Amino acid sequence: MKHFFFSLLLLVGICLPAIAQSADDADSLALHHHEQGEQFHRHMMLSDVVVTGITGETKLRNSPVPVSVLTRRQLQATASTNIIDAIAREPGVAQITTGSGISKPVIRGLSYNRIVTVNDGIRQEGQQWGDEHGIEIDAQSVNQVQVLKGPASLMYGSDALAGVLVLNSEPTMPEGTMRASATTEYQSNNGLFDYSLALGGHKSGAVWALRWSQKLAHAYQNRYDGYVLGSQFRERALSGLVGMNGRWGHTHLRLSWFNLMPGIVEGERDDQGRFVMPAHEEHEDHADAHEEHEEEPVETATDSQLKTYGMHLPFQQVNHFKATLDNAFRLGEGNLKAVVAYQRNRREEFEESHDEACLNFLLHTVNYNLLYSLPHDAWRFNAGVNGMWQKSLNEGDEFLIPAYTLFDVGAFATANVQLGRWNVSGGVRFDNRSIDSKALEERFLPLNRSFNGFTQSIGAVCELAHHTHLRLNAARGFRTPNLSELCSNGEHEGTLRYEIGNGQLKSEYSTQLDAGIDFSSDFVHAQASAFVNWIDHFIFSHRISAQEALSLSGVNVEPTDDDYYHYTQGDARLWGLELSLDLHPVERLHFLNAFSYVNAMLLHQPADSKYLPLTPAPRWTSELSYDLILNGRTLNNMFVKLGMECNLRQNHYFAAYDTETATPSYTLFSAQIGTDVLGRNGRTVASIYLTGDNLFDRAYQNHLSRLKYADVNERTGRRGVFNMGRNITLKVVIPVELQLR
């Protein structure tokens, strides 16, 4: 029935395909408080924002699917430990965490390779198949975030099954301008200290920019665990831009380097509930103990070891280099955009030595994207080709996945038309992805597979009345299985489990229907969105017994004390909704409430295995803010804010084989005060934010925390490691602007 309904919509889409009109000048997206100090009304100002929609660039008000937009000022005011942590507060968005340093995005209950992250115009590729693999992007370099909720395979091909995170870097400076900025932050719970220095300019068409960022954090703490051994991390990032702007278009070269060193939380404790770590002995002694299958000697972690900013075993190191050549040219009445990029990701894991990595993955990626856009009266037409080439190598002594090469290519066409009150958009795309993995002794068998995908989308926005819009969309998306799902065979310190792939997996296909309505006025903004998503051949892992693992045909599985997990498939259905209500009865007061819910089920399954793993709990957030000072001479845009986040009990979990357990409800409270400090000339010389999160120091476990399943604390009987306790954050941003002559 769903395929018949989608085919009917597609038939209409062939006649009325669409992509919305884009703005000519990205610098017009000045989404800050009004210079005169008037109340910042986010929804009204965002109506003309250009977003990268499912069928290409479109104005936000014309997007048929929900798109959340976070501005630089909102990101600056948010206390977070990484860029995904800052985004995860949006309705319909969550995060899978491994401590405070590693976060993976979740959109409407889907994550991992079902979400594409786009930065500098190309998809970020950093071996995101891993549970403990985060996003290798400096949060300070992000100027704006766009969250697309729903299949976006038309623009991005395989993997954009759940949606897309578009992280836009800072725009180039206006002609004749040079700007500098300094940002620093301190967080009390884990001693996090970071700073970022940036400089950019634009003179006679030449543009340049440079940014350096650094972040340090020791172990975080909570009331039940104290300081959590292995949760410290370090982060460094360097990025730069050189290029030319002109009436003909632009050409920009962006270079970036990102380094992350996170500890690994193993959760092992003594009978008194204190964390333990490997004893300080010679590497050879450890090797001998391993050869004889004896337990490695351990010692209780001291206070100095728990609160160190240094790294102790085990830990990871990630280096990500990216070079992007971004070109845009005006060709007649149309525009041609050509982007090519190279990414080099090295991920190392150190278990027995600080100098020699046991796991050492090296991933090379070349991305390419060619897009032509042609406006014509009420129509706008786009066509393009994009894809990537990858080569992954194993350069360590231990292995989780085999070395492989991958080639991906896709061609698409989309269009847009304005028909009275209706804005209709849609398109089609075809993809081909080939994967060739190498054999390795008896560990991995060779694999050579090719996957094809044909996807479509059709959507419409109707202006029912002034400031009232109805949004409808139907989209078909697909995702090929990744190498971890196809071929993994190994024990991983970071995942606390042994994973076994399945070389017979098929591609996932999704059919999603979206419907929503929003209303804006001078005193209220309300949004309601609902969706249903059918996924054929949904891929997931589940726990199996050691006997089952050792008897799998074609796989040489090693004995281990960790749990075994095996990949399999089934048909899934997800449905959910997001509701938001922003009330501002008086000029300075805002009362924002948002609720999000997703129900994710495997079809035709028994009760203990009918819910998808890693489904976010229903969440209600509430925020009350008041502007204390507007149009001040020394202080301006001064506000105070009180917040609440209530995560309801999650009873929908994958219970088979004790893969998951229920998670109790919890409520967190926060408070914030912020202000701009003005100089004699009336310009902002500093912005200051003081934030308190988890004010009542609630001990809790988020349902998507991977540390929830660490070992049992024998002293308390509680399983796993809990999330961060009370945290106070102070952030200062200092901007400087100069005129170039």
XYZ file of C-alpha atoms in Angstrom:
741
model
C 0.000 0.000 0.000
C 2.817 2.400 0.904
C 4.544 1.765 -2.448
C 1.311 2.452 -4.373
C 0.804 5.706 -2.490
C 4.390 6.755 -3.093
C 4.182 5.924 -6.816
C 1.087 8.092 -7.121
C 2.915 11.006 -5.525
C 5.932 10.415 -7.730
C 3.746 10.607 -10.841
C 2.676 14.070 -9.714
C 6.312 14.863 -8.916
C 7.437 14.078 -12.465
C 5.012 16.697 -13.693
C 5.790 19.244 -10.975
C 9.348 18.659 -9.736
C 10.902 21.312 -7.546
C 13.672 22.990 -5.803
C 13.202 26.280 -4.017
C 14.778 29.545 -4.957
C 18.158 30.247 -3.320
C 19.515 33.578 -2.125
C 22.353 35.278 -3.979
C 24.230 36.484 -0.929
C 24.907 34.090 1.973
C 26.123 36.998 4.083
C 22.522 38.207 4.333
C 21.904 35.479 6.914
C 22.574 37.855 9.824
C 20.601 36.018 12.453
C 21.504 37.934 15.584
C 19.686 40.128 18.024
C 18.460 43.346 16.436
C 21.134 46.044 16.516
C 18.718 48.365 18.249
C 18.283 45.837 21.043
C 14.807 44.621 20.099
C 13.761 41.081 21.137
C 15.274 38.387 18.929
C 12.364 36.618 17.251
C 13.981 33.563 15.760
C 11.113 32.102 13.776
C 10.126 35.316 11.987
C 13.724 36.112 11.035
C 14.440 32.587 9.855
C 11.642 32.583 7.286
C 13.973 33.877 4.539
C 16.976 31.735 5.516
C 18.383 29.634 2.683
C 18.766 26.006 3.745
C 20.169 22.983 1.954
C 16.950 21.046 1.607
C 16.227 17.508 0.536
C 15.999 18.648 -3.112
C 18.665 21.366 -2.951
C 18.875 24.929 -1.704
C 15.531 26.399 -0.695
C 14.161 29.088 1.570
C 13.200 27.707 4.936
C 9.567 28.742 4.566
C 9.373 26.657 1.345
C 10.896 23.477 2.750
C 8.350 20.623 2.720
C 10.176 18.796 5.534
C 11.176 20.061 8.993
C 14.515 21.861 9.088
C 16.012 23.180 12.334
C 18.458 26.075 12.094
C 20.947 27.058 14.802
C 22.766 30.364 14.425
C 26.266 31.199 15.590
C 24.925 33.224 18.510
C 22.816 30.294 19.671
C 25.830 27.973 19.399
C 27.972 30.428 21.355
C 25.386 30.632 24.139
C 25.126 26.832 24.458
C 27.287 24.993 26.991
C 28.515 21.792 25.321
C 31.556 19.548 25.016
C 31.383 19.038 21.218
C 29.355 20.193 18.229
C 26.866 17.283 18.350
C 26.236 17.948 22.041
C 25.224 21.504 21.092
C 22.808 20.297 18.396
C 21.192 17.445 20.330
C 18.812 19.749 22.206
C 16.727 20.353 19.065
C 13.347 18.556 18.790
C 13.734 15.227 17.004
C 17.515 15.215 17.540
C 19.459 13.193 20.126
C 22.972 11.826 20.609
C 24.641 8.490 21.324
C 27.389 9.271 23.818
C 30.537 7.622 25.087
C 31.345 9.834 28.041
C 31.462 13.590 27.514
C 33.959 13.689 24.639
C 32.325 11.504 21.948
C 28.838 12.070 20.529
C 27.067 10.587 17.498
C 23.964 12.333 16.104
C 20.515 10.707 16.129
C 17.662 12.047 13.981
C 14.174 10.668 14.562
C 15.501 7.467 16.069
C 18.137 6.691 13.390
C 21.904 7.157 13.598
C 25.340 5.893 12.493
C 25.624 5.632 8.680
C 21.981 6.637 8.277
C 22.934 10.296 8.823
C 25.183 12.307 6.519
C 27.193 15.181 7.984
C 28.083 17.896 5.465
C 30.857 20.402 6.185
C 32.441 22.863 3.750
C 30.042 21.609 1.078
C 31.108 17.941 1.162
C 30.147 14.952 3.290
C 32.376 14.323 6.281
C 33.966 10.862 6.137
C 35.686 9.678 9.310
C 34.837 5.981 9.708
C 31.505 6.826 11.325
C 30.517 3.143 11.459
C 32.128 2.826 14.899
C 30.177 3.174 18.150
C 32.820 5.411 19.686
C 33.651 7.421 16.531
C 32.556 11.048 16.842
C 32.466 13.931 14.351
C 35.903 15.359 13.520
C 34.838 19.016 13.261
C 35.909 21.980 15.383
C 32.767 23.388 16.999
C 34.273 26.892 17.013
C 34.550 26.906 13.219
C 30.812 26.269 12.736
C 28.844 29.407 11.925
C 25.426 27.819 11.353
C 23.833 24.373 11.694
C 20.949 23.043 9.611
C 19.276 19.785 10.631
C 17.263 18.125 7.832
C 14.844 15.561 9.221
C 13.923 12.879 6.718
C 15.432 10.934 3.780
C 17.736 13.220 1.781
C 19.147 10.704 -0.697
C 18.347 12.979 -3.680
C 21.188 15.350 -2.845
C 23.561 13.052 -0.948
C 22.948 9.479 -2.095
C 23.392 6.483 0.181
C 23.450 7.020 3.969
C 21.144 10.069 4.111
C 18.286 7.803 5.195
C 17.451 9.615 8.447
C 18.511 13.121 7.518
C 21.476 15.437 7.143
C 23.490 17.704 9.413
C 24.774 20.690 7.421
C 27.545 22.472 9.314
C 28.313 25.750 7.560
C 31.676 27.362 8.195
C 32.066 31.059 8.769
C 31.272 33.128 5.653
C 33.922 35.305 4.079
C 34.225 38.879 5.313
C 32.602 41.832 3.513
C 34.856 43.724 1.094
C 37.348 46.012 2.866
C 36.879 44.368 6.264
C 39.136 42.423 8.597
C 37.786 40.700 11.702
C 39.386 38.899 14.613
C 37.848 37.069 17.527
C 38.872 35.285 20.697
C 36.686 32.796 22.546
C 37.410 31.068 25.846
C 35.385 28.744 28.049
C 35.659 26.910 31.365
C 33.437 24.109 32.708
C 33.539 23.170 36.371
C 32.555 19.491 36.272
C 35.393 18.128 34.132
C 37.712 21.129 34.300
C 37.174 21.712 30.594
C 39.158 24.659 29.297
C 39.126 25.737 25.680
C 40.034 28.739 23.613
C 39.809 29.694 19.951
C 41.532 32.480 18.013
C 40.372 33.563 14.559
C 41.358 36.140 11.948
C 39.812 36.841 8.541
C 39.682 39.540 5.902
C 38.589 40.597 2.411
C 40.484 43.074 0.258
C 40.068 43.704 -3.487
C 38.384 40.343 -4.018
C 41.010 38.359 -2.111
C 39.648 36.567 0.970
C 41.478 34.772 3.771
C 40.787 33.284 7.191
C 42.683 31.418 9.899
C 41.517 29.732 13.128
C 43.239 27.815 15.940
C 41.299 26.026 18.693
C 42.329 23.891 21.652
C 40.323 22.065 24.322
C 41.334 20.089 27.414
C 39.168 18.186 29.905
C 39.878 15.794 32.764
C 37.447 13.073 33.853
C 33.863 14.160 34.494
C 32.060 13.324 37.735
C 28.628 12.451 39.125
C 27.174 11.590 42.533
C 27.237 7.818 42.045
C 30.574 7.226 40.308
C 32.704 10.145 41.432
C 35.281 10.948 38.758
C 34.900 8.527 35.814
C 38.239 7.006 34.889
C 39.056 7.335 31.186
C 36.561 10.101 30.345
C 39.191 12.819 29.860
C 39.954 14.128 26.375
C 42.052 16.606 24.395
C 41.161 18.367 21.175
C 43.095 20.626 18.794
C 42.071 22.109 15.457
C 43.641 24.350 12.817
C 41.779 25.643 9.760
C 42.401 28.198 7.026
C 40.889 29.698 3.881
C 42.319 31.498 0.848
C 40.406 32.454 -2.275
C 38.920 35.018 -4.623
C 35.421 36.514 -4.793
C 34.010 38.350 -7.803
C 30.912 38.963 -9.846
C 31.812 35.849 -11.809
C 31.506 33.729 -8.653
C 34.191 32.497 -6.260
C 36.951 29.960 -5.766
C 37.937 29.021 -2.203
C 40.533 26.600 -0.862
C 39.818 25.437 2.695
C 42.340 23.414 4.698
C 41.662 21.924 8.122
C 43.347 19.624 10.634
C 41.536 18.118 13.599
C 43.128 16.104 16.414
C 41.148 14.348 19.151
C 42.569 12.209 21.974
C 39.747 10.693 24.051
C 40.242 8.251 26.884
C 38.372 4.946 26.890
C 35.988 4.291 29.783
C 36.101 0.592 30.624
C 34.141 0.848 33.879
C 36.136 -1.785 35.804
C 36.091 -1.377 39.607
C 37.206 -3.119 42.766
C 34.843 -4.489 45.418
C 34.707 -1.020 47.001
C 33.355 0.557 43.806
C 36.596 2.367 42.971
C 37.806 2.469 39.371
C 40.846 0.336 38.576
C 43.421 0.621 35.812
C 46.323 -1.493 34.506
C 49.201 -1.612 36.984
C 52.388 0.239 36.067
C 54.494 -2.675 34.849
C 56.736 -3.237 31.869
C 55.125 -3.873 28.489
C 56.775 -7.332 28.305
C 55.093 -8.412 31.550
C 51.715 -7.488 30.142
C 52.475 -9.381 26.943
C 53.509 -12.502 28.922
C 50.332 -12.353 30.982
C 48.311 -12.064 27.786
C 50.123 -15.040 26.249
C 49.278 -17.169 29.315
C 45.653 -15.911 29.302
C 46.098 -14.572 32.831
C 44.334 -11.504 34.128
C 46.434 -8.374 33.801
C 47.436 -6.820 37.133
C 45.398 -3.744 38.065
C 45.581 -1.007 40.682
C 43.091 1.431 42.137
C 43.123 4.788 40.343
C 44.315 7.635 42.549
C 42.756 11.095 42.696
C 45.586 12.529 40.598
C 45.099 9.825 37.965
C 41.356 10.478 37.870
C 41.755 14.229 37.456
C 44.717 14.296 35.107
C 44.563 16.089 31.777
C 47.080 13.568 30.461
C 46.249 10.276 28.770
C 46.586 6.872 30.409
C 45.903 3.515 28.816
C 43.693 2.733 27.014
C 42.974 5.781 24.836
C 42.367 6.758 21.220
C 43.939 9.296 18.893
C 42.149 10.644 15.813
C 43.749 12.849 13.156
C 41.597 14.205 10.360
C 42.973 16.325 7.521
C 40.694 17.870 4.904
C 41.353 19.971 1.804
C 38.349 21.369 -0.061
C 38.385 23.324 -3.332
C 35.013 25.080 -3.616
C 34.189 26.800 -6.914
C 31.038 28.627 -8.052
C 30.628 30.225 -11.471
C 27.874 32.190 -13.182
C 27.127 30.587 -16.555
C 24.574 32.601 -18.485
C 21.358 32.596 -16.500
C 22.493 29.644 -14.406
C 25.131 28.804 -11.800
C 27.676 25.999 -11.770
C 29.050 24.722 -8.471
C 32.068 22.406 -8.528
C 33.551 21.033 -5.312
C 36.332 18.492 -4.909
C 37.869 17.450 -1.594
C 40.419 15.096 -0.096
C 40.104 13.709 3.447
C 42.632 11.665 5.386
C 41.421 10.078 8.620
C 43.737 8.122 10.901
C 42.174 6.488 13.969
C 44.484 4.788 16.469
C 43.786 2.904 19.671
C 46.475 2.452 22.318
C 45.915 -0.392 24.776
C 49.281 -1.623 26.077
C 51.690 1.121 25.041
C 51.617 4.888 24.602
C 53.867 4.588 21.574
C 52.489 1.679 19.551
C 48.849 1.523 18.452
C 47.047 -1.814 18.511
C 44.305 -0.597 16.171
C 45.365 1.739 13.395
C 42.833 2.603 10.676
C 43.839 4.876 7.808
C 41.049 6.104 5.530
C 41.579 8.105 2.326
C 38.515 9.762 0.758
C 38.116 11.847 -2.402
C 34.758 13.633 -2.696
C 33.383 15.298 -5.811
C 30.233 17.317 -6.416
C 29.115 19.005 -9.640
C 25.817 20.916 -9.595
C 24.181 23.134 -12.227
C 21.257 25.370 -11.254
C 19.041 27.154 -13.778
C 16.219 29.512 -12.753
C 13.431 30.138 -15.271
C 10.455 32.319 -14.372
C 8.550 30.483 -11.620
C 10.679 27.355 -12.118
C 14.126 26.407 -10.892
C 15.939 23.345 -12.213
C 18.973 21.542 -10.765
C 21.018 18.649 -12.076
C 24.221 17.178 -10.772
C 26.639 14.332 -10.194
C 28.383 13.551 -6.932
C 30.012 10.718 -5.051
C 33.302 9.581 -3.543
C 36.237 7.177 -3.727
C 37.624 5.583 -0.572
C 40.519 3.393 0.422
C 40.850 2.055 3.959
C 43.996 0.400 5.326
C 44.787 -1.523 8.516
C 48.213 -0.518 9.835
C 47.971 -1.902 13.375
C 48.410 -5.321 14.970
C 44.705 -5.819 15.690
C 41.835 -5.751 13.223
C 38.102 -5.057 13.338
C 37.302 -4.663 9.630
C 39.307 -5.620 6.528
C 41.081 -3.193 4.245
C 38.802 -2.104 1.411
C 38.205 0.221 -1.521
C 34.879 1.871 -2.319
C 33.597 3.859 -5.277
C 30.317 5.727 -5.204
C 28.621 7.734 -7.976
C 25.150 9.227 -8.253
C 23.268 11.456 -10.723
C 20.190 13.483 -9.845
C 17.749 16.067 -11.143
C 15.402 18.227 -9.072
C 13.114 21.134 -9.779
C 10.782 23.644 -8.146
C 7.701 25.556 -9.204
C 5.511 28.157 -7.533
C 1.804 27.600 -8.243
C -0.207 30.269 -6.490
C -0.146 29.426 -2.791
C 1.617 26.117 -3.452
C 5.369 25.625 -3.703
C 6.021 22.154 -5.128
C 9.401 20.421 -5.124
C 10.762 17.000 -6.045
C 13.236 14.984 -8.043
C 14.864 11.641 -8.835
C 18.301 10.093 -8.375
C 20.242 6.941 -9.291
C 23.277 5.650 -7.359
C 25.831 2.890 -7.717
C 28.267 1.863 -4.972
C 30.893 -0.867 -5.295
C 32.854 -2.307 -2.359
C 35.935 -4.517 -2.599
C 37.463 -5.801 0.667
C 40.663 -7.791 1.018
C 41.205 -11.178 2.627
C 43.428 -11.354 5.712
C 44.721 -14.757 6.855
C 41.740 -16.623 8.358
C 40.260 -13.459 9.861
C 38.504 -11.954 6.833
C 37.264 -13.486 3.628
C 37.398 -11.402 0.398
C 34.223 -9.540 -0.490
C 33.242 -7.839 -3.753
C 29.736 -6.429 -3.952
C 27.881 -3.744 -5.892
C 24.738 -1.913 -4.760
C 22.310 0.177 -6.835
C 19.664 2.574 -5.608
C 16.866 4.566 -7.242
C 15.321 7.268 -5.044
C 12.621 9.888 -5.453
C 11.039 12.721 -3.497
C 7.957 14.912 -3.899
C 6.808 17.632 -1.502
C 4.714 20.770 -1.289
C 4.191 23.769 0.977
C 0.852 25.594 0.995
C 0.273 29.024 2.508
C -3.150 28.388 4.059
C -3.356 31.881 5.534
C -1.063 34.695 6.552
C 1.832 33.131 8.527
C 0.216 29.661 8.382
C 1.839 26.952 6.274
C 0.983 23.324 5.583
C 3.883 21.026 4.679
C 3.626 17.623 2.965
C 6.394 15.352 1.699
C 6.981 11.793 0.523
C 10.530 10.496 0.026
C 12.211 7.244 -0.915
C 15.723 6.729 0.459
C 18.299 3.964 0.597
C 21.498 2.962 2.382
C 24.082 0.340 1.538
C 25.533 -1.744 4.383
C 28.904 -0.483 5.582
C 32.066 -2.536 6.018
C 31.546 -3.004 9.729
C 28.106 -4.514 9.127
C 29.371 -6.701 6.273
C 32.765 -7.879 7.469
C 33.591 -6.920 11.062
C 35.270 -9.620 13.135
C 36.980 -8.478 16.283
C 36.984 -7.280 19.860
C 37.046 -3.559 20.453
C 38.071 -1.843 23.688
C 35.863 1.127 22.921
C 32.651 -0.848 22.349
C 32.942 -3.351 25.221
C 31.910 -6.123 22.809
C 32.995 -8.471 20.000
C 31.281 -7.648 16.675
C 30.678 -10.076 13.812
C 29.545 -8.916 10.368
C 27.232 -10.507 7.823
C 28.397 -10.521 4.204
C 24.901 -11.328 2.874
C 23.235 -8.095 4.019
C 21.049 -6.205 1.548
C 20.604 -2.442 1.120
C 18.084 -0.673 3.313
C 15.191 1.114 1.590
C 12.936 3.617 3.324
C 9.601 5.174 2.420
C 8.762 8.178 4.588
C 5.698 10.415 4.695
C 5.849 13.798 6.453
C 3.102 16.228 7.347
C 3.355 19.444 9.327
C 1.787 22.804 10.017
C 3.223 25.970 11.516
C 1.812 29.309 12.587
C 3.537 32.590 13.451
C 2.241 35.838 14.872
C 3.516 38.678 17.011
C 2.784 36.694 20.187
C 3.038 33.012 19.340
C 4.882 30.592 17.092
C 3.656 26.996 16.923
C 4.868 24.004 14.920
C 3.617 20.443 14.644
C 5.292 17.736 12.543
C 4.448 14.053 12.209
C 6.102 11.302 10.185
C 5.939 7.601 9.430
C 8.899 5.731 7.997
C 8.912 2.158 6.645
C 12.394 0.626 6.259
C 12.899 -2.620 4.380
C 15.925 -4.769 5.365
C 16.787 -2.663 8.420
C 20.286 -3.613 9.658
C 20.964 -3.975 13.380
C 23.226 -5.904 15.723
C 22.090 -8.087 18.585
C 23.790 -10.123 21.257
C 24.368 -13.845 20.614
C 25.799 -16.593 22.770
C 29.441 -17.637 22.586
C 28.346 -21.000 21.207
C 26.386 -19.305 18.399
C 29.299 -16.996 17.606
C 31.866 -19.778 17.431
C 29.602 -21.859 15.196
C 28.957 -19.178 12.540
C 29.971 -20.507 9.127
C 32.724 -18.765 7.193
C 33.911 -16.726 10.200
C 36.930 -17.506 12.376
C 35.784 -16.018 15.692
C 38.217 -15.684 18.578
C 37.323 -16.578 22.195
C 36.721 -13.547 24.451
C 35.191 -12.583 27.777
C 33.222 -9.774 26.102
C 29.727 -10.194 24.687
C 29.332 -11.267 21.047
C 27.160 -9.200 18.693
C 26.075 -10.230 15.203
C 24.497 -8.149 12.410
C 21.166 -9.162 10.927
C 18.179 -7.579 9.144
C 14.429 -7.144 9.424
C 11.673 -4.803 8.308
C 11.109 -1.775 10.534
C 8.521 0.923 11.014
C 9.150 4.232 12.747
C 6.618 6.926 13.455
C 6.751 9.989 15.628
C 6.097 13.669 16.069
C 7.677 16.949 17.132
C 5.685 19.754 18.726
C 6.877 23.218 19.687
C 5.146 26.266 21.117
C 6.872 29.623 21.638
C 4.813 32.164 23.569
C 5.912 35.786 23.934
C 2.951 37.688 25.390
C 5.132 40.734 26.113
C 8.115 42.062 24.233
C 10.836 40.796 26.574
C 9.385 37.469 27.664
C 9.587 34.114 25.837
C 8.237 30.769 26.981
C 9.314 27.935 24.681
C 8.125 24.332 24.985
C 9.020 21.393 22.742
C 8.130 17.713 22.746
C 9.524 14.910 20.583
C 8.592 11.241 20.383
C 9.559 8.336 18.163
C 8.231 4.788 18.136
C 10.644 2.426 16.354
C 9.631 -1.185 15.845
C 10.863 -4.286 14.076
C 7.914 -5.918 12.345
C 6.882 -9.556 12.778
C 9.069 -10.073 15.852
C 8.414 -11.484 19.355
C 7.884 -9.072 22.252
C 11.507 -9.035 23.471
C 12.895 -8.067 20.047
C 10.186 -5.886 18.514
C 11.730 -2.490 19.340
C 14.759 -1.069 17.559
C 17.940 -0.638 19.612
C 19.069 2.875 20.555
C 15.674 4.565 20.289
C 15.603 7.935 22.126
C 13.186 8.300 25.022
C 10.253 10.753 24.686
C 11.540 14.202 25.653
C 9.927 17.437 26.798
C 11.978 20.618 27.060
C 10.847 23.951 28.444
C 12.603 27.311 28.498
C 11.592 30.611 30.055
C 13.704 33.648 29.118
C 13.468 37.357 29.886
C 15.480 40.299 28.527
C 16.733 42.339 31.459
C 18.448 45.150 29.519
C 17.857 46.336 25.961
C 19.469 49.399 24.353
C 21.873 49.811 27.277
C 24.973 51.970 27.059
C 27.339 49.523 28.742
C 25.362 46.274 28.824
C 23.068 45.251 26.001
C 20.938 42.202 25.144
C 21.198 41.068 28.756
C 18.937 38.099 29.433
C 18.203 35.469 32.049
C 16.935 32.000 31.182
C 15.568 29.017 33.113
C 15.388 25.616 31.451
C 14.035 22.125 32.052
C 14.636 18.865 30.193
C 12.421 15.891 31.024
C 13.304 12.525 29.508
C 10.432 10.107 30.060
C 10.917 6.451 30.925
C 11.999 4.378 27.922
C 10.181 1.056 28.037
C 10.615 0.406 24.308
C 13.962 -1.343 24.083
C 15.545 -4.349 22.385
C 15.383 -6.807 25.256
C 16.437 -10.002 23.458
C 19.706 -11.467 24.768
C 19.850 -8.601 27.314
C 20.994 -6.294 24.514
C 19.253 -3.320 26.147
C 17.403 -2.544 29.374
C 14.673 -0.061 30.309
C 15.770 3.429 31.350
C 14.004 5.368 34.150
C 12.750 8.896 33.591
C 14.706 11.892 34.841
C 14.391 15.665 34.799
C 17.263 18.167 34.613
C 17.136 21.882 35.351
C 19.396 24.650 34.060
C 19.847 28.412 34.306
C 21.742 30.971 32.245
C 22.534 34.666 32.221
C 24.225 36.427 29.331
C 25.018 39.896 28.076
C 26.916 41.916 25.495
C 29.414 44.450 26.814
C 29.576 47.655 24.733
C 32.488 50.004 24.167
C 32.465 53.788 23.829
C 31.535 53.596 20.151
C 28.531 51.386 20.905
C 30.103 48.285 19.395
C 30.172 44.974 21.223
C 33.560 44.389 22.832
C 32.614 41.110 24.552
C 29.761 38.656 24.990
C 29.605 36.801 28.308
C 27.528 33.716 29.169
C 27.251 31.995 32.562
C 25.370 28.671 32.471
C 24.473 26.061 35.067
C 23.402 22.598 33.836
C 21.943 19.806 35.977
C 21.623 22.308 38.821
C 20.348 19.765 41.355
C 23.163 17.327 40.537
C 20.802 14.557 39.434
C 22.448 11.156 38.933
C 21.007 9.657 35.751
C 21.719 7.494 32.722
C 20.552 8.551 29.296
C 19.072 5.687 27.282
C 21.566 6.383 24.471
C 24.645 6.389 26.699
C 26.880 3.466 25.768
C 28.413 3.567 29.255
C 25.047 2.441 30.633
C 26.141 -1.155 29.930
C 29.557 -1.134 31.594
C 30.271 -3.484 34.503
C 28.177 -3.586 37.688
C 29.423 -1.570 40.651
C 29.709 -4.350 43.277
C 29.453 -1.901 46.175
C 26.164 -0.283 45.058
C 24.703 -2.944 42.747
C 24.191 -0.340 39.999
C 25.168 -1.321 36.485
C 27.157 0.949 34.204
C 28.476 4.484 34.445
C 26.229 7.507 34.945
C 26.162 10.782 33.008
C 27.698 14.079 34.037
C 26.564 15.766 37.239
C 26.225 19.486 37.970
C 28.253 21.653 35.585
C 28.868 25.419 35.624
C 30.139 27.023 32.405
C 31.623 30.471 31.824
C 32.130 31.539 28.206
C 33.560 34.816 26.869
C 33.579 35.896 23.211
C 35.634 38.955 22.152
C 35.110 40.266 18.579
C 37.329 42.853 16.835
C 36.523 44.503 13.476
C 38.850 46.692 11.404
C 38.371 48.543 8.115
C 40.975 47.939 5.402
C 41.911 50.834 3.145
